[in-house]
Amino acid sequence: MLLQGTVVADAETVVEDGAVVVEGDEIVAVGDREELVETYSGHERAEYDLLAPGVVGGHVHSVQSLGRGIADDTALLDWLFDYVLPMESSLDAEGMRVAAELGYLELLESGVTTAIDHLSVRHADEAFEAAGELGVRARMGKVLMDTESPDGLLEDTREGLDETERLIRKYHGTHGGRIQYAVTPRFAVSCTEECLRGSRELADEYDGVRIHTHASENRDEVETVEERTGRRNIHWLDEVGLTGEDVVLAHCIWTDESEREVLAETGTHVTYCPSSNMKLASGIAPIVDYVDRGINVALGNDGPPCNNTLDPFTEMRQASLLQKVEHLDPTTTPAQLVFEMATENGARAAGFENVGRLRPGWKADVVGLTTDVTRAVPLHDVFSHLVFSAHGDDVEFTMVNGDVVYEDGELRTGDAEAIRQRAREYELPISAE
Amino acid sequence: MLLQGTVVADAETVVEDGAVVVEGDEIVAVGDREELVETYSGHERAEYDLLAPGVVGGHVHSVQSLGRGIADDTALLDWLFDYVLPMESSLDAEGMRVAAELGYLELLESGVTTAIDHLSVRHADEAFEAAGELGVRARMGKVLMDTESPDGLLEDTREGLDETERLIRKYHGTHGGRIQYAVTPRFAVSCTEECLRGSRELADEYDGVRIHTHASENRDEVETVEERTGRRNIHWLDEVGLTGEDVVLAHCIWTDESEREVLAETGTHVTYCPSSNMKLASGIAPIVDYVDRGINVALGNDGPPCNNTLDPFTEMRQASLLQKVEHLDPTTTPAQLVFEMATENGARAAGFENVGRLRPGWKADVVGLTTDVTRAVPLHDVFSHLVFSAHGDDVEFTMVNGDVVYEDGELRTGDAEAIRQRAREYELPISAE
């Protein structure tokens, strides 16, 4: 396939009047449109105003999609214990399937091609099947919770790790490597030391399996871990093996100097979720400092109960604006840096090689966007446009691993209207009232 | 016209399976669909998933629209003196017309029916003509700058006030009262005492004319005013007559206790512009405190050079999220309060009577939105949806003062594609490079 348009190949490279040529699951050429049209004259063609690497959702809870709007404007502990955890606990296999499909639909139609996806304790198979079918690239895993967890989610340590191992064997590396496993302890508060160490063992045992968890999102969380272990949260995670180049920690808001040194030294990836951090009033992550230290920062939307939309462009905008006001510095966290976080940094955190840029030999994860919308007029700078003005609704085309998954307003890998309808009809046992 | 759908009549009232009946420029009935369809059987009908009051943009710079993205990620003074003011200064009459039309187009298609619009020093007629023609309800005025201003914008005090008076006589109260004048000194820094006092005199002399200015957006601004006048900014404005129930002050970030008392006692309106305040790193306005004091708080997008989009839903979301993270309190500034700010509070600030709610006898400013989008699934609460998930792209219908101005993706009062094309082709003398 030969895709034509202004090519935003990565955070530094723009090819006006360019093209991207895809064969199989790979990009084989990026360059001048005229030359490529001549060289690859036999390829099917399509044209979009802008072509960009697919966005990476660096921390997502697809299976919380049915909880969109159920607990807005509520205190954090009520939010978690009265709404979100009961919702997760209550979902049967069908609910989990519906929720995951709804989440992946929203991601794919708004330009997210890769997700680092935090599932729930039970029915993870449903999400793996949905991701495989709908075509998102995913680093995903079942959640482990073996202490301090509500009934319905609390699980025996060994059973949780065994189930994780079953899922690794069944799904890791499937769909041409598009689906990869992340061992996913929920956070240090709800996991025993045995569970956390067991997570590391599994990640080491299986080639390419990585680790994804929440860390230091909330001040109470950090205090609880310190009371229980005598250590700051990141030090505790480091001690039990949950730092390193194969680990993604979501949030990392409440970290001190020594913890940040650990993150930098170990090459641990951090996912910044600005809208979620704002809406849950968690705090503002020290992203400028992380970037200065060379820590790899990805961007994430978190889940619909704490953000309400999974639109990655809303999140890019928020990522920059929140740092600017925090530092009272309008020059910080500029558009190109945010674009990098949302694409190649995210892919690095997710552990997918050759993903996150448009260049020959890299995986064909491509989005096509229209600029024929008022918010794109005038268009002085593509990075500024993508980060500060664009919206997921501008996405007209999404390709993952060489497959067209969304085109002309239609999901090509499933029935979007049927997914939405099943989600509307699924009755959650808890309500927003 | 009889509009059917779930009616969000105001921040407290939702009528499921409802209808709104419009005759002339007024709403004549709001209620149960079945009853109203029977009573008003002869009326033309339309149906939308949600019907809501038109949103009020409480502080907008429509004529800065051509500067979208020209100065992102730059320091504030560079932003203002190297880009935004030179751009305003450089616009000829045609540029001002193109910019205003682009701004009103974006507002109307994303559900804003009323704007409090800060024009520029010259060519204000172009914006008045554009607003009249495209159909937005506006409280608008030419800018006054008679000191500390760059060439091309600096104006003789008397000339500026005389030109203001000419514009008042020509446009104030036209289009059935839809266009109203706001005397618009830019801010205390760029206006002499004579100019500020002259603004008050004009507002008092002409019935229904009000005042709109910027105040205490920036710490340097506040310091400059204090050095020059020996008073805190709001005290200075109060002394020269620029507080009161007919005054809208945009921003009000850097105010102290005594200034806030003045705002509350005088009934001065404040417009909160969260995205602009974040992007320019101005600071976080003390909105929770203002609301507690009973100050009327409206919401504004400011202009495309400091926000990039005029989408009011993005701004509603931001309004809540920014206060939540500032106060580390997820319950503050909830959806219904934000919806109120964006509708009836804005209309009150703009000084339009019977605008901002859907109720009999009120002006017919109505928007119709679709919920057939993934971000609206599931839809547990309409206010939560409108504030945290919805986007201007969901707007399918906009009516102002009883006239349909936007419908089926088309502007009914002008040629949207021609407006966009003229904006693309207009060459600004400054660039983003």
mmCIF file with all atom_site columns, N, CA, C and O in Angstrom, chain B residues 241-276:
data_model
loop_
_atom_site.group_PDB
_atom_site.id
_atom_site.type_symbol
_atom_site.label_atom_id
_atom_site.label_alt_id
_atom_site.label_comp_id
_atom_site.label_asym_id
_atom_site.label_entity_id
_atom_site.label_seq_id
_atom_site.pdbx_PDB_ins_code
_atom_site.Cartn_x
_atom_site.Cartn_y
_atom_site.Cartn_z
_atom_site.occupancy
_atom_site.B_iso_or_equiv
_atom_site.pdbx_formal_charge
_atom_site.auth_seq_id
_atom_site.auth_comp_id
_atom_site.auth_asym_id
_atom_site.auth_atom_id
_atom_site.pdbx_PDB_model_num
ATOM 1   N N  . GLY B 1 241 ? -13.285 52.964 37.951 1.00 0.00 ? 241 GLY B N  1
ATOM 2   C CA . GLY B 1 241 ? -14.642 52.628 37.515 1.00 0.00 ? 241 GLY B CA 1
ATOM 3   C C  . GLY B 1 241 ? -14.766 51.324 36.752 1.00 0.00 ? 241 GLY B C  1
ATOM 4   O O  . GLY B 1 241 ? -15.815 51.023 36.184 1.00 0.00 ? 241 GLY B O  1
ATOM 5   N N  . LEU B 1 242 ? -13.711 50.512 36.750 1.00 0.00 ? 242 LEU B N  1
ATOM 6   C CA . LEU B 1 242 ? -13.771 49.278 35.961 1.00 0.00 ? 242 LEU B CA 1
ATOM 7   C C  . LEU B 1 242 ? -14.043 48.038 36.814 1.00 0.00 ? 242 LEU B C  1
ATOM 8   O O  . LEU B 1 242 ? -13.459 46.966 36.623 1.00 0.00 ? 242 LEU B O  1
ATOM 9   N N  . THR B 1 243 ? -14.974 48.204 37.741 1.00 0.00 ? 243 THR B N  1
ATOM 10  C CA . THR B 1 243 ? -15.566 47.044 38.425 1.00 0.00 ? 243 THR B CA 1
ATOM 11  C C  . THR B 1 243 ? -17.069 47.279 38.387 1.00 0.00 ? 243 THR B C  1
ATOM 12  O O  . THR B 1 243 ? -17.525 48.362 38.035 1.00 0.00 ? 243 THR B O  1
ATOM 13  N N  . GLY B 1 244 ? -17.821 46.258 38.750 1.00 0.00 ? 244 GLY B N  1
ATOM 14  C CA . GLY B 1 244 ? -19.275 46.423 38.798 1.00 0.00 ? 244 GLY B CA 1
ATOM 15  C C  . GLY B 1 244 ? -20.013 45.343 38.030 1.00 0.00 ? 244 GLY B C  1
ATOM 16  O O  . GLY B 1 244 ? -19.393 44.500 37.368 1.00 0.00 ? 244 GLY B O  1
ATOM 17  N N  . GLU B 1 245 ? -21.310 45.396 38.123 1.00 0.00 ? 245 GLU B N  1
ATOM 18  C CA . GLU B 1 245 ? -22.136 44.340 37.527 1.00 0.00 ? 245 GLU B CA 1
ATOM 19  C C  . GLU B 1 245 ? -22.149 44.376 36.004 1.00 0.00 ? 245 GLU B C  1
ATOM 20  O O  . GLU B 1 245 ? -22.664 43.468 35.362 1.00 0.00 ? 245 GLU B O  1
ATOM 21  N N  . ASP B 1 246 ? -21.602 45.450 35.453 1.00 0.00 ? 246 ASP B N  1
ATOM 22  C CA . ASP B 1 246 ? -21.521 45.538 33.994 1.00 0.00 ? 246 ASP B CA 1
ATOM 23  C C  . ASP B 1 246 ? -20.082 45.362 33.497 1.00 0.00 ? 246 ASP B C  1
ATOM 24  O O  . ASP B 1 246 ? -19.747 45.773 32.390 1.00 0.00 ? 246 ASP B O  1
ATOM 25  N N  . VAL B 1 247 ? -19.244 44.758 34.337 1.00 0.00 ? 247 VAL B N  1
ATOM 26  C CA . VAL B 1 247 ? -17.836 44.590 33.967 1.00 0.00 ? 247 VAL B CA 1
ATOM 27  C C  . VAL B 1 247 ? -17.448 43.111 33.983 1.00 0.00 ? 247 VAL B C  1
ATOM 28  O O  . VAL B 1 247 ? -17.767 42.385 34.928 1.00 0.00 ? 247 VAL B O  1
ATOM 29  N N  . VAL B 1 248 ? -16.770 42.693 32.907 1.00 0.00 ? 248 VAL B N  1
ATOM 30  C CA . VAL B 1 248 ? -16.206 41.337 32.846 1.00 0.00 ? 248 VAL B CA 1
ATOM 31  C C  . VAL B 1 248 ? -14.688 41.450 32.851 1.00 0.00 ? 248 VAL B C  1
ATOM 32  O O  . VAL B 1 248 ? -14.110 42.115 31.977 1.00 0.00 ? 248 VAL B O  1
ATOM 33  N N  . LEU B 1 249 ? -14.065 40.801 33.807 1.00 0.00 ? 249 LEU B N  1
ATOM 34  C CA . LEU B 1 249 ? -12.606 40.776 33.881 1.00 0.00 ? 249 LEU B CA 1
ATOM 35  C C  . LEU B 1 249 ? -12.128 39.366 33.539 1.00 0.00 ? 249 LEU B C  1
ATOM 36  O O  . LEU B 1 249 ? -12.486 38.398 34.223 1.00 0.00 ? 249 LEU B O  1
ATOM 37  N N  . ALA B 1 250 ? -11.335 39.283 32.493 1.00 0.00 ? 250 ALA B N  1
ATOM 38  C CA . ALA B 1 250 ? -10.818 37.966 32.114 1.00 0.00 ? 250 ALA B CA 1
ATOM 39  C C  . ALA B 1 250 ? -9.599  37.630 32.972 1.00 0.00 ? 250 ALA B C  1
ATOM 40  O O  . ALA B 1 250 ? -8.746  38.487 33.206 1.00 0.00 ? 250 ALA B O  1
ATOM 41  N N  . HIS B 1 251 ? -9.546  36.388 33.430 1.00 0.00 ? 251 HIS B N  1
ATOM 42  C CA . HIS B 1 251 ? -8.419  35.776 34.132 1.00 0.00 ? 251 HIS B CA 1
ATOM 43  C C  . HIS B 1 251 ? -8.444  35.943 35.654 1.00 0.00 ? 251 HIS B C  1
ATOM 44  O O  . HIS B 1 251 ? -8.693  34.982 36.363 1.00 0.00 ? 251 HIS B O  1
ATOM 45  N N  . CYS B 1 252 ? -8.084  37.098 36.179 1.00 0.00 ? 252 CYS B N  1
ATOM 46  C CA . CYS B 1 252 ? -8.070  37.319 37.646 1.00 0.00 ? 252 CYS B CA 1
ATOM 47  C C  . CYS B 1 252 ? -7.348  36.192 38.388 1.00 0.00 ? 252 CYS B C  1
ATOM 48  O O  . CYS B 1 252 ? -7.900  35.584 39.314 1.00 0.00 ? 252 CYS B O  1
ATOM 49  N N  . ILE B 1 253 ? -6.136  35.927 37.972 1.00 0.00 ? 253 ILE B N  1
ATOM 50  C CA . ILE B 1 253 ? -5.349  34.860 38.600 1.00 0.00 ? 253 ILE B CA 1
ATOM 51  C C  . ILE B 1 253 ? -4.635  35.370 39.856 1.00 0.00 ? 253 ILE B C  1
ATOM 52  O O  . ILE B 1 253 ? -4.680  34.752 40.904 1.00 0.00 ? 253 ILE B O  1
ATOM 53  N N  . TRP B 1 254 ? -3.957  36.527 39.701 1.00 0.00 ? 254 TRP B N  1
ATOM 54  C CA . TRP B 1 254 ? -3.087  37.007 40.787 1.00 0.00 ? 254 TRP B CA 1
ATOM 55  C C  . TRP B 1 254 ? -3.782  38.093 41.587 1.00 0.00 ? 254 TRP B C  1
ATOM 56  O O  . TRP B 1 254 ? -3.435  39.264 41.514 1.00 0.00 ? 254 TRP B O  1
ATOM 57  N N  . THR B 1 255 ? -4.773  37.686 42.370 1.00 0.00 ? 255 THR B N  1
ATOM 58  C CA . THR B 1 255 ? -5.521  38.630 43.208 1.00 0.00 ? 255 THR B CA 1
ATOM 59  C C  . THR B 1 255 ? -5.296  38.284 44.674 1.00 0.00 ? 255 THR B C  1
ATOM 60  O O  . THR B 1 255 ? -5.161  37.107 45.023 1.00 0.00 ? 255 THR B O  1
ATOM 61  N N  . ASP B 1 256 ? -5.263  39.308 45.522 1.00 0.00 ? 256 ASP B N  1
ATOM 62  C CA . ASP B 1 256 ? -5.138  39.020 46.951 1.00 0.00 ? 256 ASP B CA 1
ATOM 63  C C  . ASP B 1 256 ? -6.512  39.122 47.615 1.00 0.00 ? 256 ASP B C  1
ATOM 64  O O  . ASP B 1 256 ? -7.511  39.441 46.967 1.00 0.00 ? 256 ASP B O  1
ATOM 65  N N  . GLU B 1 257 ? -6.538  38.832 48.883 1.00 0.00 ? 257 GLU B N  1
ATOM 66  C CA . GLU B 1 257 ? -7.797  38.812 49.649 1.00 0.00 ? 257 GLU B CA 1
ATOM 67  C C  . GLU B 1 257 ? -8.600  40.104 49.459 1.00 0.00 ? 257 GLU B C  1
ATOM 68  O O  . GLU B 1 257 ? -9.813  40.066 49.189 1.00 0.00 ? 257 GLU B O  1
ATOM 69  N N  . SER B 1 258 ? -7.932  41.241 49.575 1.00 0.00 ? 258 SER B N  1
ATOM 70  C CA . SER B 1 258 ? -8.675  42.506 49.507 1.00 0.00 ? 258 SER B CA 1
ATOM 71  C C  . SER B 1 258 ? -9.231  42.747 48.102 1.00 0.00 ? 258 SER B C  1
ATOM 72  O O  . SER B 1 258 ? -10.300 43.331 47.933 1.00 0.00 ? 258 SER B O  1
ATOM 73  N N  . GLU B 1 259 ? -8.523  42.278 47.097 1.00 0.00 ? 259 GLU B N  1
ATOM 74  C CA . GLU B 1 259 ? -9.025  42.423 45.727 1.00 0.00 ? 259 GLU B CA 1
ATOM 75  C C  . GLU B 1 259 ? -10.240 41.524 45.488 1.00 0.00 ? 259 GLU B C  1
ATOM 76  O O  . GLU B 1 259 ? -11.185 41.898 44.798 1.00 0.00 ? 259 GLU B O  1
ATOM 77  N N  . ARG B 1 260 ? -10.185 40.347 46.059 1.00 0.00 ? 260 ARG B N  1
ATOM 78  C CA . ARG B 1 260 ? -11.316 39.418 45.888 1.00 0.00 ? 260 ARG B CA 1
ATOM 79  C C  . ARG B 1 260 ? -12.566 39.973 46.558 1.00 0.00 ? 260 ARG B C  1
ATOM 80  O O  . ARG B 1 260 ? -13.682 39.785 46.066 1.00 0.00 ? 260 ARG B O  1
ATOM 81  N N  . GLU B 1 261 ? -12.354 40.657 47.683 1.00 0.00 ? 261 GLU B N  1
ATOM 82  C CA . GLU B 1 261 ? -13.500 41.297 48.344 1.00 0.00 ? 261 GLU B CA 1
ATOM 83  C C  . GLU B 1 261 ? -14.128 42.344 47.415 1.00 0.00 ? 261 GLU B C  1
ATOM 84  O O  . GLU B 1 261 ? -15.352 42.444 47.339 1.00 0.00 ? 261 GLU B O  1
ATOM 85  N N  . VAL B 1 262 ? -13.284 43.089 46.734 1.00 0.00 ? 262 VAL B N  1
ATOM 86  C CA . VAL B 1 262 ? -13.795 44.098 45.801 1.00 0.00 ? 262 VAL B CA 1
ATOM 87  C C  . VAL B 1 262 ? -14.600 43.434 44.683 1.00 0.00 ? 262 VAL B C  1
ATOM 88  O O  . VAL B 1 262 ? -15.705 43.880 44.334 1.00 0.00 ? 262 VAL B O  1
ATOM 89  N N  . LEU B 1 263 ? -14.059 42.364 44.139 1.00 0.00 ? 263 LEU B N  1
ATOM 90  C CA . LEU B 1 263 ? -14.773 41.662 43.061 1.00 0.00 ? 263 LEU B CA 1
ATOM 91  C C  . LEU B 1 263 ? -16.154 41.211 43.530 1.00 0.00 ? 263 LEU B C  1
ATOM 92  O O  . LEU B 1 263 ? -17.155 41.377 42.829 1.00 0.00 ? 263 LEU B O  1
ATOM 93  N N  . ALA B 1 264 ? -16.182 40.644 44.733 1.00 0.00 ? 264 ALA B N  1
ATOM 94  C CA . ALA B 1 264 ? -17.454 40.128 45.259 1.00 0.00 ? 264 ALA B CA 1
ATOM 95  C C  . ALA B 1 264 ? -18.419 41.273 45.569 1.00 0.00 ? 264 ALA B C  1
ATOM 96  O O  . ALA B 1 264 ? -19.598 41.218 45.203 1.00 0.00 ? 264 ALA B O  1
ATOM 97  N N  . GLU B 1 265 ? -17.912 42.303 46.227 1.00 0.00 ? 265 GLU B N  1
ATOM 98  C CA . GLU B 1 265 ? -18.800 43.407 46.659 1.00 0.00 ? 265 GLU B CA 1
ATOM 99  C C  . GLU B 1 265 ? -19.378 44.172 45.469 1.00 0.00 ? 265 GLU B C  1
ATOM 100 O O  . GLU B 1 265 ? -20.503 44.663 45.530 1.00 0.00 ? 265 GLU B O  1
ATOM 101 N N  . THR B 1 266 ? -18.595 44.295 44.422 1.00 0.00 ? 266 THR B N  1
ATOM 102 C CA . THR B 1 266 ? -19.047 45.091 43.274 1.00 0.00 ? 266 THR B CA 1
ATOM 103 C C  . THR B 1 266 ? -19.852 44.278 42.269 1.00 0.00 ? 266 THR B C  1
ATOM 104 O O  . THR B 1 266 ? -20.397 44.827 41.321 1.00 0.00 ? 266 THR B O  1
ATOM 105 N N  . GLY B 1 267 ? -19.907 42.956 42.452 1.00 0.00 ? 267 GLY B N  1
ATOM 106 C CA . GLY B 1 267 ? -20.644 42.128 41.494 1.00 0.00 ? 267 GLY B CA 1
ATOM 107 C C  . GLY B 1 267 ? -19.952 42.016 40.146 1.00 0.00 ? 267 GLY B C  1
ATOM 108 O O  . GLY B 1 267 ? -20.576 41.741 39.120 1.00 0.00 ? 267 GLY B O  1
ATOM 109 N N  . THR B 1 268 ? -18.637 42.211 40.150 1.00 0.00 ? 268 THR B N  1
ATOM 110 C CA . THR B 1 268 ? -17.861 42.097 38.910 1.00 0.00 ? 268 THR B CA 1
ATOM 111 C C  . THR B 1 268 ? -17.809 40.632 38.453 1.00 0.00 ? 268 THR B C  1
ATOM 112 O O  . THR B 1 268 ? -17.689 39.732 39.281 1.00 0.00 ? 268 THR B O  1
ATOM 113 N N  . HIS B 1 269 ? -17.909 40.435 37.157 1.00 0.00 ? 269 HIS B N  1
ATOM 114 C CA . HIS B 1 269 ? -17.860 39.070 36.606 1.00 0.00 ? 269 HIS B CA 1
ATOM 115 C C  . HIS B 1 269 ? -16.423 38.683 36.275 1.00 0.00 ? 269 HIS B C  1
ATOM 116 O O  . HIS B 1 269 ? -15.652 39.509 35.785 1.00 0.00 ? 269 HIS B O  1
ATOM 117 N N  . VAL B 1 270 ? -16.096 37.430 36.500 1.00 0.00 ? 270 VAL B N  1
ATOM 118 C CA . VAL B 1 270 ? -14.752 36.924 36.202 1.00 0.00 ? 270 VAL B CA 1
ATOM 119 C C  . VAL B 1 270 ? -14.857 35.822 35.161 1.00 0.00 ? 270 VAL B C  1
ATOM 120 O O  . VAL B 1 270 ? -15.711 34.941 35.273 1.00 0.00 ? 270 VAL B O  1
ATOM 121 N N  . THR B 1 271 ? -14.001 35.878 34.149 1.00 0.00 ? 271 THR B N  1
ATOM 122 C CA . THR B 1 271 ? -13.960 34.771 33.188 1.00 0.00 ? 271 THR B CA 1
ATOM 123 C C  . THR B 1 271 ? -12.686 33.956 33.400 1.00 0.00 ? 271 THR B C  1
ATOM 124 O O  . THR B 1 271 ? -11.582 34.477 33.359 1.00 0.00 ? 271 THR B O  1
ATOM 125 N N  . TYR B 1 272 ? -12.919 32.690 33.609 1.00 0.00 ? 272 TYR B N  1
ATOM 126 C CA . TYR B 1 272 ? -11.867 31.696 33.861 1.00 0.00 ? 272 TYR B CA 1
ATOM 127 C C  . TYR B 1 272 ? -11.500 31.078 32.508 1.00 0.00 ? 272 TYR B C  1
ATOM 128 O O  . TYR B 1 272 ? -12.365 30.598 31.780 1.00 0.00 ? 272 TYR B O  1
ATOM 129 N N  . CYS B 1 273 ? -10.212 31.114 32.161 1.00 0.00 ? 273 CYS B N  1
ATOM 130 C CA . CYS B 1 273 ? -9.728  30.592 30.877 1.00 0.00 ? 273 CYS B CA 1
ATOM 131 C C  . CYS B 1 273 ? -8.640  29.549 31.151 1.00 0.00 ? 273 CYS B C  1
ATOM 132 O O  . CYS B 1 273 ? -7.445  29.821 30.961 1.00 0.00 ? 273 CYS B O  1
ATOM 133 N N  . PRO B 1 274 ? -9.021  28.363 31.600 1.00 0.00 ? 274 PRO B N  1
ATOM 134 C CA . PRO B 1 274 ? -8.005  27.427 32.089 1.00 0.00 ? 274 PRO B CA 1
ATOM 135 C C  . PRO B 1 274 ? -6.965  27.003 31.061 1.00 0.00 ? 274 PRO B C  1
ATOM 136 O O  . PRO B 1 274 ? -5.767  26.974 31.376 1.00 0.00 ? 274 PRO B O  1
ATOM 137 N N  . SER B 1 275 ? -7.373  26.677 29.836 1.00 0.00 ? 275 SER B N  1
ATOM 138 C CA . SER B 1 275 ? -6.359  26.220 28.864 1.00 0.00 ? 275 SER B CA 1
ATOM 139 C C  . SER B 1 275 ? -5.361  27.326 28.561 1.00 0.00 ? 275 SER B C  1
ATOM 140 O O  . SER B 1 275 ? -4.147  27.085 28.492 1.00 0.00 ? 275 SER B O  1
ATOM 141 N N  . SER B 1 276 ? -5.851  28.524 28.372 1.00 0.00 ? 276 SER B N  1
ATOM 142 C CA . SER B 1 276 ? -4.962  29.653 28.101 1.00 0.00 ? 276 SER B CA 1
ATOM 143 C C  . SER B 1 276 ? -4.020  29.888 29.277 1.00 0.00 ? 276 SER B C  1
ATOM 144 O O  . SER B 1 276 ? -2.815  30.085 29.099 1.00 0.00 ? 276 SER B O  1
#
